[in-house]
Coordinates of C-alpha atoms in Angstrom, one line a residue:
X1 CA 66.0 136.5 218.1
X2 CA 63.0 135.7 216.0
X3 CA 62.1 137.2 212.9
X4 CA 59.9 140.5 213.6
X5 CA 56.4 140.1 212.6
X6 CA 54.5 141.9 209.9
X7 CA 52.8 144.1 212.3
X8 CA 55.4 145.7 214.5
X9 CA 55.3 148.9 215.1
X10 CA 57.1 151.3 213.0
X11 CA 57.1 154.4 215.6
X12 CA 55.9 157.3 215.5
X13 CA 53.7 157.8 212.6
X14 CA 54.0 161.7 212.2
X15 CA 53.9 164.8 214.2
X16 CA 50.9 167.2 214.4
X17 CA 51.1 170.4 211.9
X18 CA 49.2 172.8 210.3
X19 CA 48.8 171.7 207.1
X20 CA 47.1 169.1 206.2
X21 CA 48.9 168.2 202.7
X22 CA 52.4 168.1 204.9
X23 CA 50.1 165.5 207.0
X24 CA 49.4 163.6 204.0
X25 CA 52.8 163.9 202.9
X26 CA 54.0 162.1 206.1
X27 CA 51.3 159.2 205.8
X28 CA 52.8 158.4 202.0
X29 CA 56.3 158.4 203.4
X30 CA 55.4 156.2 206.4
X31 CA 53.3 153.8 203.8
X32 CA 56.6 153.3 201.6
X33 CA 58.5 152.7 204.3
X34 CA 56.3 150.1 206.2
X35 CA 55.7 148.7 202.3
X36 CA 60.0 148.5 202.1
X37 CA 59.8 146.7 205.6
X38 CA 57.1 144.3 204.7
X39 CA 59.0 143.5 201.5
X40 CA 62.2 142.8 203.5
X41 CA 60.7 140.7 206.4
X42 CA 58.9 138.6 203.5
X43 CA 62.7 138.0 201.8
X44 CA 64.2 137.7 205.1
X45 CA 61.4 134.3 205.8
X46 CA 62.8 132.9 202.3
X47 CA 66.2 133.3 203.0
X48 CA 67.3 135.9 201.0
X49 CA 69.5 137.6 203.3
X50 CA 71.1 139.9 201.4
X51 CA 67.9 141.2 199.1
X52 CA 66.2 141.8 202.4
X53 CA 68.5 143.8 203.8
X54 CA 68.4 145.7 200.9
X55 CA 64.9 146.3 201.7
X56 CA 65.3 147.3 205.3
X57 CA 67.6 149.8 204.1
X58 CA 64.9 151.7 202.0
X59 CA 62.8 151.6 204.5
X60 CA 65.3 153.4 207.2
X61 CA 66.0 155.7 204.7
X62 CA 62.9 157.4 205.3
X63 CA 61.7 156.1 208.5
X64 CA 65.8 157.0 209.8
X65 CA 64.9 156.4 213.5
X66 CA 63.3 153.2 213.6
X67 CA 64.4 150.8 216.2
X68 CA 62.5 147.8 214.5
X69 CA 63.6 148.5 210.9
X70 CA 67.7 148.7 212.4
X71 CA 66.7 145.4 214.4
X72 CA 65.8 144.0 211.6
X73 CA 68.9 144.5 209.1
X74 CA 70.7 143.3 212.7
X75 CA 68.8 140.5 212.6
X76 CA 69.2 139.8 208.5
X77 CA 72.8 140.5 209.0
X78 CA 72.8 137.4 212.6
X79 CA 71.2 135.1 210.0
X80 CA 74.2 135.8 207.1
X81 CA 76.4 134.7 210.4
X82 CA 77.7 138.0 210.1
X83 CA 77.9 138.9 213.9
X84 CA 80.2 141.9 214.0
X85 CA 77.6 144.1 211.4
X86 CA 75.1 142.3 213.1
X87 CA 76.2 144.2 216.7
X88 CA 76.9 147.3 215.1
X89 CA 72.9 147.7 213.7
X90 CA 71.9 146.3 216.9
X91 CA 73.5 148.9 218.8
X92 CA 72.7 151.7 216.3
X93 CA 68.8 150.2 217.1
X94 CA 70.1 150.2 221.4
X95 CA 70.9 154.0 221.0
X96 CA 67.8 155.0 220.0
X97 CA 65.7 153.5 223.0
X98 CA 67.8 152.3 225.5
X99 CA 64.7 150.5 227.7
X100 CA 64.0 148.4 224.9
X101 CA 65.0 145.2 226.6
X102 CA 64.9 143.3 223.3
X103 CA 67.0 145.1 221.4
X104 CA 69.5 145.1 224.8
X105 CA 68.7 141.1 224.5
X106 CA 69.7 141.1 221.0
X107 CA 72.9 142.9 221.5
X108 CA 73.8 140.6 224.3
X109 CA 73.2 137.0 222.3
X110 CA 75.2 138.6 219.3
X111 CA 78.1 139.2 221.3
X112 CA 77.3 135.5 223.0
X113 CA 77.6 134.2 219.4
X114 CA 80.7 136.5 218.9
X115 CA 82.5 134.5 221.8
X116 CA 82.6 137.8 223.7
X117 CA 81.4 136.2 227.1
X118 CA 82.5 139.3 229.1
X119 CA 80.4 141.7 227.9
X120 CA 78.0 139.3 227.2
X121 CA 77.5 139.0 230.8
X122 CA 76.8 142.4 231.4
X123 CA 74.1 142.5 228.4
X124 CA 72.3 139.8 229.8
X125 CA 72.4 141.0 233.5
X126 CA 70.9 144.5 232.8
X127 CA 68.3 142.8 230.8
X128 CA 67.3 140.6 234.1
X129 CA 68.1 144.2 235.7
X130 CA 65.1 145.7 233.8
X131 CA 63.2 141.8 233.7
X132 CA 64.4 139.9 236.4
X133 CA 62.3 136.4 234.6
X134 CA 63.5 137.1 231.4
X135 CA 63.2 133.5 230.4
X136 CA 66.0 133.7 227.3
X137 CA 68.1 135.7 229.6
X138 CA 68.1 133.3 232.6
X139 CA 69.3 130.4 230.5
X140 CA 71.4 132.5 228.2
X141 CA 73.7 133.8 230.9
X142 CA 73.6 130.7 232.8
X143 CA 75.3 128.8 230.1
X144 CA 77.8 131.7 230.0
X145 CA 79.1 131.2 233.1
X146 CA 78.7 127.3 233.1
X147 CA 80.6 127.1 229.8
X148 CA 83.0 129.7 232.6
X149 CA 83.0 126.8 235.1
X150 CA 81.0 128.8 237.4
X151 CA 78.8 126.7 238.1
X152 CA 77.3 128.4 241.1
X153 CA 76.4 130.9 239.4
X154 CA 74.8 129.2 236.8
X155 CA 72.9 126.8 238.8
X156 CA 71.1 130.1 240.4
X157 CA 70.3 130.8 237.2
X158 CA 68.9 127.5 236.1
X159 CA 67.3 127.2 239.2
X160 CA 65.6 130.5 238.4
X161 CA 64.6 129.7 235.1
X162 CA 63.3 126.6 236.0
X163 CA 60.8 127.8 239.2
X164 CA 59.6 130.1 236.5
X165 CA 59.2 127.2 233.6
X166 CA 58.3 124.0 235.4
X167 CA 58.2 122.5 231.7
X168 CA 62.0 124.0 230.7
X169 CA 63.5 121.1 229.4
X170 CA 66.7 122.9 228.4
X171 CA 66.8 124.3 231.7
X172 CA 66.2 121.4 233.5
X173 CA 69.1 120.1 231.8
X174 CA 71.4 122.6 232.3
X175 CA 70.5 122.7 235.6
X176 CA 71.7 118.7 235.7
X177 CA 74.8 119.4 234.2
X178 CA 75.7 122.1 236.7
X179 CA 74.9 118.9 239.9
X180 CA 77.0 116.4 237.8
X181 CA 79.8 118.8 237.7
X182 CA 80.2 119.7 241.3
X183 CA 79.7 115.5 241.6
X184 CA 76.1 115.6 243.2
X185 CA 75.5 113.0 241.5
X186 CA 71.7 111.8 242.6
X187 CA 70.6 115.6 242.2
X188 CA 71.9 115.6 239.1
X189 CA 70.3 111.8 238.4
X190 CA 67.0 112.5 239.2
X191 CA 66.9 115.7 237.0
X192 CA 67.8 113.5 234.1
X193 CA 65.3 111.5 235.1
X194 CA 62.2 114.2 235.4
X195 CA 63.3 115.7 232.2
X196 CA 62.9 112.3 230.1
X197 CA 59.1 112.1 231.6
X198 CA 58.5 115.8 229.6
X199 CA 60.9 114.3 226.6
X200 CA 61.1 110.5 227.0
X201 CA 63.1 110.5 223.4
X202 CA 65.9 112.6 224.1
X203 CA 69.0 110.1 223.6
X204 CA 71.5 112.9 224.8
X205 CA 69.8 112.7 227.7
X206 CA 69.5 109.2 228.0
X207 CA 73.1 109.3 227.5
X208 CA 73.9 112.1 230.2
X209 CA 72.0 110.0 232.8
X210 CA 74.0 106.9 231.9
X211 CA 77.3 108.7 232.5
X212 CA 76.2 110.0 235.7
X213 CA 75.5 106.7 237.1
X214 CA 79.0 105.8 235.5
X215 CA 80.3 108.4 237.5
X216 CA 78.6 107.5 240.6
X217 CA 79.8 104.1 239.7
X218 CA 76.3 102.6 239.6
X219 CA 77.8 100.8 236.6
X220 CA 74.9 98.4 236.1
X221 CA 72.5 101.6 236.2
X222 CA 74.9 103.2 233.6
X223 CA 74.8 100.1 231.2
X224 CA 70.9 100.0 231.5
X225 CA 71.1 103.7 230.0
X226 CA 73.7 103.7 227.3
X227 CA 72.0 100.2 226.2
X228 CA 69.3 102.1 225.2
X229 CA 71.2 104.7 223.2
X230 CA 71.6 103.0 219.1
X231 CA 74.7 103.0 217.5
X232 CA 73.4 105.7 215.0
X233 CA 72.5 108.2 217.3
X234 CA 75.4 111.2 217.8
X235 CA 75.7 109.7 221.5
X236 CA 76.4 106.6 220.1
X237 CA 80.2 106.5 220.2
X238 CA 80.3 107.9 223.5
X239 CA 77.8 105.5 224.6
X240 CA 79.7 102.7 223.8
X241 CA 82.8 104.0 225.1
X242 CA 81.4 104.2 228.2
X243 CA 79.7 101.2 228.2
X244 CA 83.0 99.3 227.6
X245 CA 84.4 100.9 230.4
X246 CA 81.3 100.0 233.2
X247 CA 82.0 96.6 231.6
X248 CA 86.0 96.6 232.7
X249 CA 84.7 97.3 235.9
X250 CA 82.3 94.8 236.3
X251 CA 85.0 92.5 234.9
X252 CA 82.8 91.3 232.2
X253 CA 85.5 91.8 229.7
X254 CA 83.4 90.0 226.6
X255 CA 81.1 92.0 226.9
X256 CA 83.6 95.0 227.4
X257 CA 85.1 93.4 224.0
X258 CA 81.9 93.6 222.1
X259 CA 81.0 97.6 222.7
X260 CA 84.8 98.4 222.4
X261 CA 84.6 96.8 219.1
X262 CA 80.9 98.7 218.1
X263 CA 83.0 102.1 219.3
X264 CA 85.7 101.2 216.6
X265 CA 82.8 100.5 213.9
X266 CA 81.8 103.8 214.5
X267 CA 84.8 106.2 215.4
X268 CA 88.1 104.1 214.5
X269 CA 90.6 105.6 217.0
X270 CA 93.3 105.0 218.6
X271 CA 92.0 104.7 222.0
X272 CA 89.2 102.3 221.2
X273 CA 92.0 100.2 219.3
X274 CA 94.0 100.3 222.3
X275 CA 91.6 99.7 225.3
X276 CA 90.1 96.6 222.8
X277 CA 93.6 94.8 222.6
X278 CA 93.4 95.6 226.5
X279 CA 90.8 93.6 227.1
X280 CA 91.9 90.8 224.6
X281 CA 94.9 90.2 227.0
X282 CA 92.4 89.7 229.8
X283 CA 90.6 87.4 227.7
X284 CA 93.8 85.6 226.9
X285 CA 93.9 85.9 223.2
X286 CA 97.2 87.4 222.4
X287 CA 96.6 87.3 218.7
X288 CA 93.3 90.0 219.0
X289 CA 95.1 91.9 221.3
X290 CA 98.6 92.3 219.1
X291 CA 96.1 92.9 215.9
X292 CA 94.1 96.0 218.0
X293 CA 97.6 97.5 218.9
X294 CA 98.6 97.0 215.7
X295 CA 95.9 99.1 214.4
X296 CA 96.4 101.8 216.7
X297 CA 99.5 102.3 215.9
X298 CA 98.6 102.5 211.9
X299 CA 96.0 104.9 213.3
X300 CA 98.9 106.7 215.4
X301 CA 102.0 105.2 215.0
X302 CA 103.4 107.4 218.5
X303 CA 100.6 106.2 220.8
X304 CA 102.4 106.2 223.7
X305 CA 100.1 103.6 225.7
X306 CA 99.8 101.3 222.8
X307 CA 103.7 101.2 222.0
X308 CA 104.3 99.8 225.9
X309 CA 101.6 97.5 225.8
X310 CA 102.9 96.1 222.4
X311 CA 106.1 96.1 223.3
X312 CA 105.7 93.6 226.4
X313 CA 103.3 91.6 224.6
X314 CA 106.1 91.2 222.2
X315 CA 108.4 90.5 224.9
X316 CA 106.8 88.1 226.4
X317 CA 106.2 86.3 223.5
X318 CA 110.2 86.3 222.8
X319 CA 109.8 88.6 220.0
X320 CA 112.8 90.6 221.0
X321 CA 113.3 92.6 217.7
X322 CA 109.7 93.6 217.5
X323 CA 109.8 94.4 221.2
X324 CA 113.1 96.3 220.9
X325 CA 111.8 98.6 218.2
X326 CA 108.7 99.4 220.4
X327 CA 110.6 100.4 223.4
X328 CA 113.5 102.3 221.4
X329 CA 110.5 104.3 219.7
X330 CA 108.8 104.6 223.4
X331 CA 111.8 105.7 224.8
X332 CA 112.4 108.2 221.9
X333 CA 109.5 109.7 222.7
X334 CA 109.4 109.7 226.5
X335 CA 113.3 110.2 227.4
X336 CA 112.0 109.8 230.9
X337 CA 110.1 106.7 230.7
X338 CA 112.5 104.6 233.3
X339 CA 110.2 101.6 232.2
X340 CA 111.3 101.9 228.5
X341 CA 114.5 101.9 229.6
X342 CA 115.2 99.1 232.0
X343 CA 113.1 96.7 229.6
X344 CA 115.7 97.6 226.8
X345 CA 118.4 96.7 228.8
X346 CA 116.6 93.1 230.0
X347 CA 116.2 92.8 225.8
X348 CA 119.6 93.9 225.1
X349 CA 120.9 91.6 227.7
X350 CA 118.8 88.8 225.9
X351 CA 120.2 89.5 222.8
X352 CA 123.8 89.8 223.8
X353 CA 123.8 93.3 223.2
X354 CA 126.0 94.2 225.8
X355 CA 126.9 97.7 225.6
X356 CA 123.9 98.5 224.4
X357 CA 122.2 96.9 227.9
X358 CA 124.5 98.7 230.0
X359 CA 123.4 102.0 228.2
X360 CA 120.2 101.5 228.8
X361 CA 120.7 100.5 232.5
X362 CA 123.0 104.0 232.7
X363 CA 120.1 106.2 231.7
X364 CA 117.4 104.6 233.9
X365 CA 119.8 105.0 236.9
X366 CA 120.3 108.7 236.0
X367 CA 116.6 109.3 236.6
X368 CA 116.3 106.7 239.2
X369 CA 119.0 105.8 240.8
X370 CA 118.1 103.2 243.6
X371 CA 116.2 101.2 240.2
X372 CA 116.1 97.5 241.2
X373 CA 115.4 96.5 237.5
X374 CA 118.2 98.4 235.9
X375 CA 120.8 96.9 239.1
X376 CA 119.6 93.3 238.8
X377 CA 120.4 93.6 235.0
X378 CA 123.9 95.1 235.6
X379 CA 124.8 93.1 237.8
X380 CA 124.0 89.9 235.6
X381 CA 126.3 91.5 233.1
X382 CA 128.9 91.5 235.7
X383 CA 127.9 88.2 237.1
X384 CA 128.1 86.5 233.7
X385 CA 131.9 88.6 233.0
X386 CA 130.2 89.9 230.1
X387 CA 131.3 93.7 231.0
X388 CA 134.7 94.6 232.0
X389 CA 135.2 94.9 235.8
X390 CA 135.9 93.3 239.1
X391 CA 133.7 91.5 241.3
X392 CA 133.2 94.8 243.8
X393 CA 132.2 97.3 240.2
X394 CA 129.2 98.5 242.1
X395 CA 131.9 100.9 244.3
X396 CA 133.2 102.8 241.4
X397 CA 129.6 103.9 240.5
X398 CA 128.6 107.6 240.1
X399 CA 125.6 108.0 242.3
X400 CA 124.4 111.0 244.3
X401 CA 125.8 111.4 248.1
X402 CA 122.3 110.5 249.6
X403 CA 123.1 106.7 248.0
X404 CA 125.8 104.7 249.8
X405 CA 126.7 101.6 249.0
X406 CA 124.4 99.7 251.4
X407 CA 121.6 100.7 249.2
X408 CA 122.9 99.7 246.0
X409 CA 123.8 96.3 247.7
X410 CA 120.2 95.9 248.6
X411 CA 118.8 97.1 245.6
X412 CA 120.3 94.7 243.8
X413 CA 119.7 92.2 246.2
X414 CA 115.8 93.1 245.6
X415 CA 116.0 92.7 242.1
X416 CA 117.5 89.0 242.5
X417 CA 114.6 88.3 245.5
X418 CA 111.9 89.1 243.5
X419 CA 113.5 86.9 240.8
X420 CA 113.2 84.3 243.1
X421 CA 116.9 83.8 242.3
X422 CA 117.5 82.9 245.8
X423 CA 121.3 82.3 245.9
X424 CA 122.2 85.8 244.5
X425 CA 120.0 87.5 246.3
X426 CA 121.6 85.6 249.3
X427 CA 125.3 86.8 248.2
X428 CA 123.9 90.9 247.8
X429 CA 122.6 90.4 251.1
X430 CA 125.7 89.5 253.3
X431 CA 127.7 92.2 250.7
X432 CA 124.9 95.2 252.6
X433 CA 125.7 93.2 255.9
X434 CA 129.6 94.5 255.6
X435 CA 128.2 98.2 255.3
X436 CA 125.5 97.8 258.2
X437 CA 126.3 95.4 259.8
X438 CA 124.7 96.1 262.7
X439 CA 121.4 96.2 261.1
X440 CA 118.6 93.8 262.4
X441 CA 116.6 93.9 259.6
X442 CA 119.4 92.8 257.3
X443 CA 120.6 89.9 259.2
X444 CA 117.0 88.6 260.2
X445 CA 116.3 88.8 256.1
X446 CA 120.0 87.3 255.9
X447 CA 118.9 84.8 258.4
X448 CA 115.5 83.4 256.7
X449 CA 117.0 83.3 253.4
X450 CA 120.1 81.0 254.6
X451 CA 117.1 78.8 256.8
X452 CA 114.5 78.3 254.0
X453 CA 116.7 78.3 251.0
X454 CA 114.8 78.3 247.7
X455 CA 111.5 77.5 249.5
X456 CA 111.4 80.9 250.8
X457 CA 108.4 83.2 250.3
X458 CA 110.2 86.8 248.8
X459 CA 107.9 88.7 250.7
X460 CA 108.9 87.8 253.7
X461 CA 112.5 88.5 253.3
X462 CA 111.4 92.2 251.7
X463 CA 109.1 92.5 255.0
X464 CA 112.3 91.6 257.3
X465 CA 114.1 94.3 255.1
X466 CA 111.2 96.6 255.0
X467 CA 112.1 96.6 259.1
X468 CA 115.6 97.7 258.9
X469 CA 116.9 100.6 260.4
X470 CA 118.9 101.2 257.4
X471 CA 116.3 103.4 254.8
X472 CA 117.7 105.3 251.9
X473 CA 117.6 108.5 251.7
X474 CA 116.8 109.3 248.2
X475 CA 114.8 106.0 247.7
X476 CA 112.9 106.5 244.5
X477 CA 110.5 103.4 243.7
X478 CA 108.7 105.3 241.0
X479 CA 109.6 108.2 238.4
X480 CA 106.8 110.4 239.4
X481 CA 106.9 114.4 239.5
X482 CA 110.4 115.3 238.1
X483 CA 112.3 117.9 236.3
X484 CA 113.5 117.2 232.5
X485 CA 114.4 114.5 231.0
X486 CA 118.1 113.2 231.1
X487 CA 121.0 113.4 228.2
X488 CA 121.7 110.4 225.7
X489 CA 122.7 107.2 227.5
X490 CA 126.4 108.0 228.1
X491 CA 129.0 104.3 227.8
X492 CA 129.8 102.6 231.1
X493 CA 128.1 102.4 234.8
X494 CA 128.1 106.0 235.8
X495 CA 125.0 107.0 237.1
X496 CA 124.7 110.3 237.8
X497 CA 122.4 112.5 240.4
X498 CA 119.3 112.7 238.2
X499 CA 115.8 112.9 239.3
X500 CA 112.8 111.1 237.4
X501 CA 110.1 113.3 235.4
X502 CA 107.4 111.5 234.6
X503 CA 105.3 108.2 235.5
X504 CA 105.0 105.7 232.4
X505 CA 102.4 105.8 230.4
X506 CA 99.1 104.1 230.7
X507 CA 96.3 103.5 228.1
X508 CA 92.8 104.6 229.0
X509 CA 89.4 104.1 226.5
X510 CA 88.7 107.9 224.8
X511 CA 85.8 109.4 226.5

């Protein structure tokens, strides 16, 4: 609410009598009062909140019933950001005319500011009751229910507003907002667009239309817009954010590279740092890459995404401690992350860590237990007699009842395939052949492995299989949707029936 002006009414200035000095009398009384008003609107224009008030309360002390002089301590008490004594003057000023429909406004934005969105609503829809183009009430209720996600209800509203106030740019923005969430997109588009002809500097808006086209996926159009948005503006973060993203799409990763990096200038974070040494990989510098992850995890030191992506960089760069530390911190914080897990046990394996590998390999079979990854790398321990056991271990493995040997067999054997490790994959084979042997899948794959040797494609040996009659019951080929994660690795190859919880982790840029 604005502050009142020096000429509002005061109310009634007397009642008729008889005599004429209680007349004069009444006049005096109503001159100090208007006088203490005055004074108190004048303090309340230089800021001093507290003196004016002061003021206003002279004033009601002789004119007791005024609805003005109680708006205005409201309104002295609003400014002070004191909303609750705010309400309560407001609604002493309510009860004495109850059709003044800006006292009922000013009641309704207080408890608006008060986060009281409820009764907020019903302020602002008996003011439309008794105004129905209330212009402040329109917008003011249809951000209430926008900030609600109702955004039907709002774009009525907005809609409303805006037949009334063709030059609403506040409205007309809203209005957007409401069309890019329910994803009408071009609606939403052009609105953007009309409003920056009435306000061609508005970056936020510059900024909104960008992200719309970004989430049409009109990422050139998007680009073009957040382009125009400078690094110091308060949109500037998010502009370049998003304009790294549009840039992974259209697979220009330099130039993804170079906003990703004006994003960190800005806002250093750990999903800029993150999506940067991203981006780096596709680029094919390693060195960027590990020195962005490295940062995000100084920034964060659990980032989840960042900690994976690390660790396999380090991996593949034979960096097996450094790898090892990421992925035992990784899987410390996601007990469920089968990926974690079965990359420990390939490290462990590297490093001649034995037990440890076989640990590892447990506690991704407990969430998984068909896991081709964690097989394959028990069944090198076995192969290379570096684990206590016969040739025919896999039988005395815990698994659930849905798993029968056939599929252990040939997810081991799919391990070695996509290996390309053609001879072992070869012996798995014929092992699932003695359990279904009957199986035409099995022996055509049997059958173009033994034909083509090491010049055989994989795929076409997993298609042959993908054919068989024989299909797993539990088959799990990712850890998605599952209940809670599994106890501590437990020594030796006992999988038991555990289901998976959760998918690993992937970075995204912050938004």
């Amino acid at each position: 609410p604005a502050v009142p002006s020096r000429g509002y009414s005061l109310g009634s200035a007397s009642h008729a009598g008889d005599a004429a000095s209680a007349r004069g009398e009444r006049r005096s009384a109503n001159g100090a009062a208007a006088e203490a008003n005055t004074k108190g609107v004048d303090l309340l224009r230089q800021g001093h909140h507290l003196e004016a008030v002061r003021h206003f309360k002279i004033a009601l002390s002789i004119e007791t019933g005024s609805v003005q002089i109680l708006n205005n301590i409201g309104l002295a008490y609003a400014k002070m950001q004191d909303f609750g004594s705010a309400y309560e003057w407001y609604e002493r000023a309510y009860q004495q005319d109850v059709r003044d429909i800006e006292t009922l406004f000013s009641l309704a934005w207080v408890e608006r500011k008060r986060q009281r969105f409820l009764h907020a609503k019903e302020l602002f829809q008996k003011v439309l009751d008794m105004d129905s183009n209330h212009l402040k009430a329109l917008y003011l209720l249809g951000d209430i229910l926008k900030t609600g996600q109702d955004y039907d209800g709002a774009l009525w509203h907005f809609e409303r507003l805006v037949r009334l106030d063709p030059q609403s740019v506040e409205g007309r923005v809203s209005l957007a907002q409401c069309y890019e969430q329910g994803k009408q997109y071009p609606r939403a588009a052009q609105l953007y667009s009309n409003v920056l002809q009435l306000a061609p500097g508005r970056m936020d808006v510059i900024f909104f239309l960008g992200r719309v086209y970004y989430l049409a996926k009109q990422y050139k159009q998007c680009l073009a817009q957040f382009e125009r948005v400078p690094d110091s503006d308060p949109k500037g973060f998010e502009a370049r954010t998003h304009a790294a993203k549009a840039c992974r799409e259209l697979e220009d990763h330099e130039r993804a590279v170079g906003n990703a990096e004006r994003a960190a200038r800005l806002r250093p974070h750990p999903d800029v740092m993150h999506f940067l040494g991203e981006e780096c990989l596709r680029l094919g510098d390693e060195q960027k890459a590990a020195m962005a992850f490295g940062s995000a995890l100084e920034m964060d030191p659990n980032h989840i995404p960042t900690l994976l992506e690390l660790g396999q960089l380090m991996f593949r760069q034979s960096r097996l401690a450094e790898a090892e530390a990421h992925f035992t911190r990784l899987s410390e914080l996601d007990r469920n992350s089968i990926t974690a897990l079965k990359t420990l046990a390939l490290i462990n394996l590297k490093q001649r860590k034995f037990a440890a590998s076989q640990q590892c390999c447990d506690a991704a079979l407990r969430l998984d237990p068909l896991n081709q990854d964690a097989f394959w790398v028990l069944a090198e321990l076995h192969r290379q007699e570096q684990v206590p056991g016969d040739s025919r271990w896999f039988l005395g493995l815990r698994t659930p009842p849905d798993v029968s040997v056939a599929d252990i067999c040939k997810a081991i054997a799919c391990g070695y395939l996509t290996r390309k490790q053609v001879t072992e994959a070869l012996i798995w084979l014929r092992q699932m052949q003695q359990y279904v042997p009957s199986d035409a899948g099995v022996q055509e794959a049997v059958s173009i492995l033994t034909r083509q040797g090491n010049a055989v494609n994989p795929q076409e040996v997993l298609d042959a299989l993908q054919s068989s009659r024989h299909r797993p019951a539990s088959r799990r080929s990712s850890p998605e949707a599952a209940p809670p994660a599994p106890p501590a690795p437990a020594t030796g190859s006992t999988a038991a029936p555990r289901r998976a919880s959760a998918g690993d982790p992937s970075g995204a840029l912050a938004s």
